[in-house]
Amino acid sequence: MKQKEKKVFRISISIQISIFLVVVAFVPVAIMMALKTYESQLLTMLENSNVQQGRLVAAALEGFATLQSGELSKKDATLLLENMEGHFDSRIRVLDKNGKLLADSATLEPTLQENSALDGKKSISQESFSYSKESTGGKNTEEANLSSDQSFLYKIFSFPIRAYRKLFRPPVSDLYDTADYYSQKDIYDGEEILTALQGNYGATTRISSGNQVSVTLYSALPIFSEKKDVVGIVLVNRSTYRILQNLYDLRLDLAKIFLRSLIVVALIALFLTLRISLPLKKLSKQTCDCADKKGRILFTSFIGKKRKDEIGELSRSFSSLIERLNKRINFSQAFAADISHEFKNPLTAIRSSAELLGTSELSNIDRKELSLAIVEEVEQLQNLITEVKNISRIDSGQDLMEEETKELPVNLYISNLVSHLQKKHENVEIKTSLYNQEVMLAIPENYLYRICDNLINNAVSFGKKILVSTKIISFTEQKNNVKKLAIVVEDDGPGIRDEAKEKIFHRFYSERPSFQNDSVQDKGHMGLGLSIVKAIVDSLEGEISVAQSASLGGASFSVIIPIENNK
């Protein structure tokens, strides 16, 4: 059972990238949402303030006794505005039912404003006076004077918006009247006035005077007599210049925040570049340089193997892949060398026999023997080629892809095979000790046959008593219930020397006495049987091992193959 890997805390690259994107995306989104919401709220509050102030003035005038006669006097209107002592933040005008001006908050005596000053502080009336100047063309000097560095920063920050408006959204100020609409008129006849004269709330927007980049909101509310007739109008107007000033300050603050965020984003980007991009580039370069033009592996260790994130996993995966490829290349080279060596002796014997056949001094009997020897060597070479082809196909996985996988009853299959081999080897005793229940194994039939046949024939070569057994191994691995089938073949032969246990599964290696000489062919044995079994077991992701038999004293070969993996 594999030891569970120790879990380590890590921050994955996906989380790092997500943090970066959130930081980048949040700032402009927050700016847009804040400005849109703030501007909408301010405009709504501005209009509501106009309406509320107009309603208060209209309600107060409706309570005057003179309205009982159905007329609104200039004296009453002026007195009311004076009694308010400047407690308003908009310009308020009172008109009669003909649209003629009766009273205007912008023309109140300055003494009224001075009387409401407290401790040298700017009073509400003074503020209203500055607003009055705004609506008639004046400008608040304090608001207008912006420092040069703030203006420069604001221009940089707002350049994309200004460019978009200039190119794609040209100004439509010519569709609106200016705030000077009533300056040369004795009778107020604006659309909001006409609406109010009909007894309804009227509102309109006009471009502010004095080259201000703002508009003035006009709200007109009717004044009713006791008979519910319209006897006058309260006209309230207010410039949006103060709102634009607030928005300007907000945009400037957000621009500063945005610039600071850009610095943070740049630092994060630099961190991610050093942490991710550069290691990936180095890793990519290493993968290109790990082999020469001829495909020979130069190194198998890659940068970042000790990292605990995805780059570390990628580096370890590359290292593992290159190591497997290197083993495969070494296997192919060794395989070619082994085949060349094993072909050498038969070909030498064939050549020698052929040269002798070319002499005239041989008798017919000698010629016949040499011919038979050549035929035997050729057959041996054919068998060798066939086995080499088989092990190559198995090792490459080609057989596993082409062979049909079936659910085979292992116990029944082994019993039938043992019965057949027992008849073939009458002088050897072959017994079985199979699992008490039938075991179904999904495996190509050819694979199961080669495993059992090669192991049993190998045991027959060394012993007179053979025991074939099967059992089920169950254990829990990573919260999964794992079942494996074990096929064990034991004999009473001399066993396998400790120093040969690692070599026994190599190609063309055997512990038979004749194999210790230069020739590997020993009555049909080529030293490929166990290496074929190992290749099959490896392709099935199983295990094969050899040990000393506890019951018979000889060798004990164990093959373990996974059966199922259920959670």
CSV table of C-alpha atoms in Angstrom, one decimal, residues 4 19 22 24 47 77 82 89 112 211 223 273 284 302 393 396 415 506 517 533 547:
chain,number,residue,atom,x,y,z
A,4,LYS,CA,-0.4,8.8,1.7
A,19,ILE,CA,-7.3,38.1,-6.9
A,22,VAL,CA,-10.7,41.3,-8.9
A,24,VAL,CA,-8.1,45.3,-11.6
A,47,GLU,CA,-35.6,68.7,-7.3
A,77,ALA,CA,-45.4,88.0,-1.2
A,82,GLU,CA,-38.5,88.7,4.2
A,89,ASP,CA,-31.1,77.6,-0.6
A,112,LEU,CA,-31.8,90.9,6.3
A,211,ASN,CA,-20.5,80.2,-19.1
A,223,ILE,CA,-51.1,79.0,-5.3
A,273,THR,CA,5.3,37.8,-13.4
A,284,SER,CA,9.3,25.9,-21.4
A,302,PHE,CA,13.3,20.7,-14.2
A,393,ARG,CA,3.8,-5.6,-28.7
A,396,SER,CA,4.1,-1.0,-26.2
A,415,SER,CA,-7.9,-25.6,-13.5
A,506,HIS,CA,15.4,-9.3,-17.7
A,517,ASN,CA,27.4,-20.0,-21.1
A,533,VAL,CA,5.0,-12.1,-17.9
A,547,ALA,CA,10.6,-15.1,-3.1
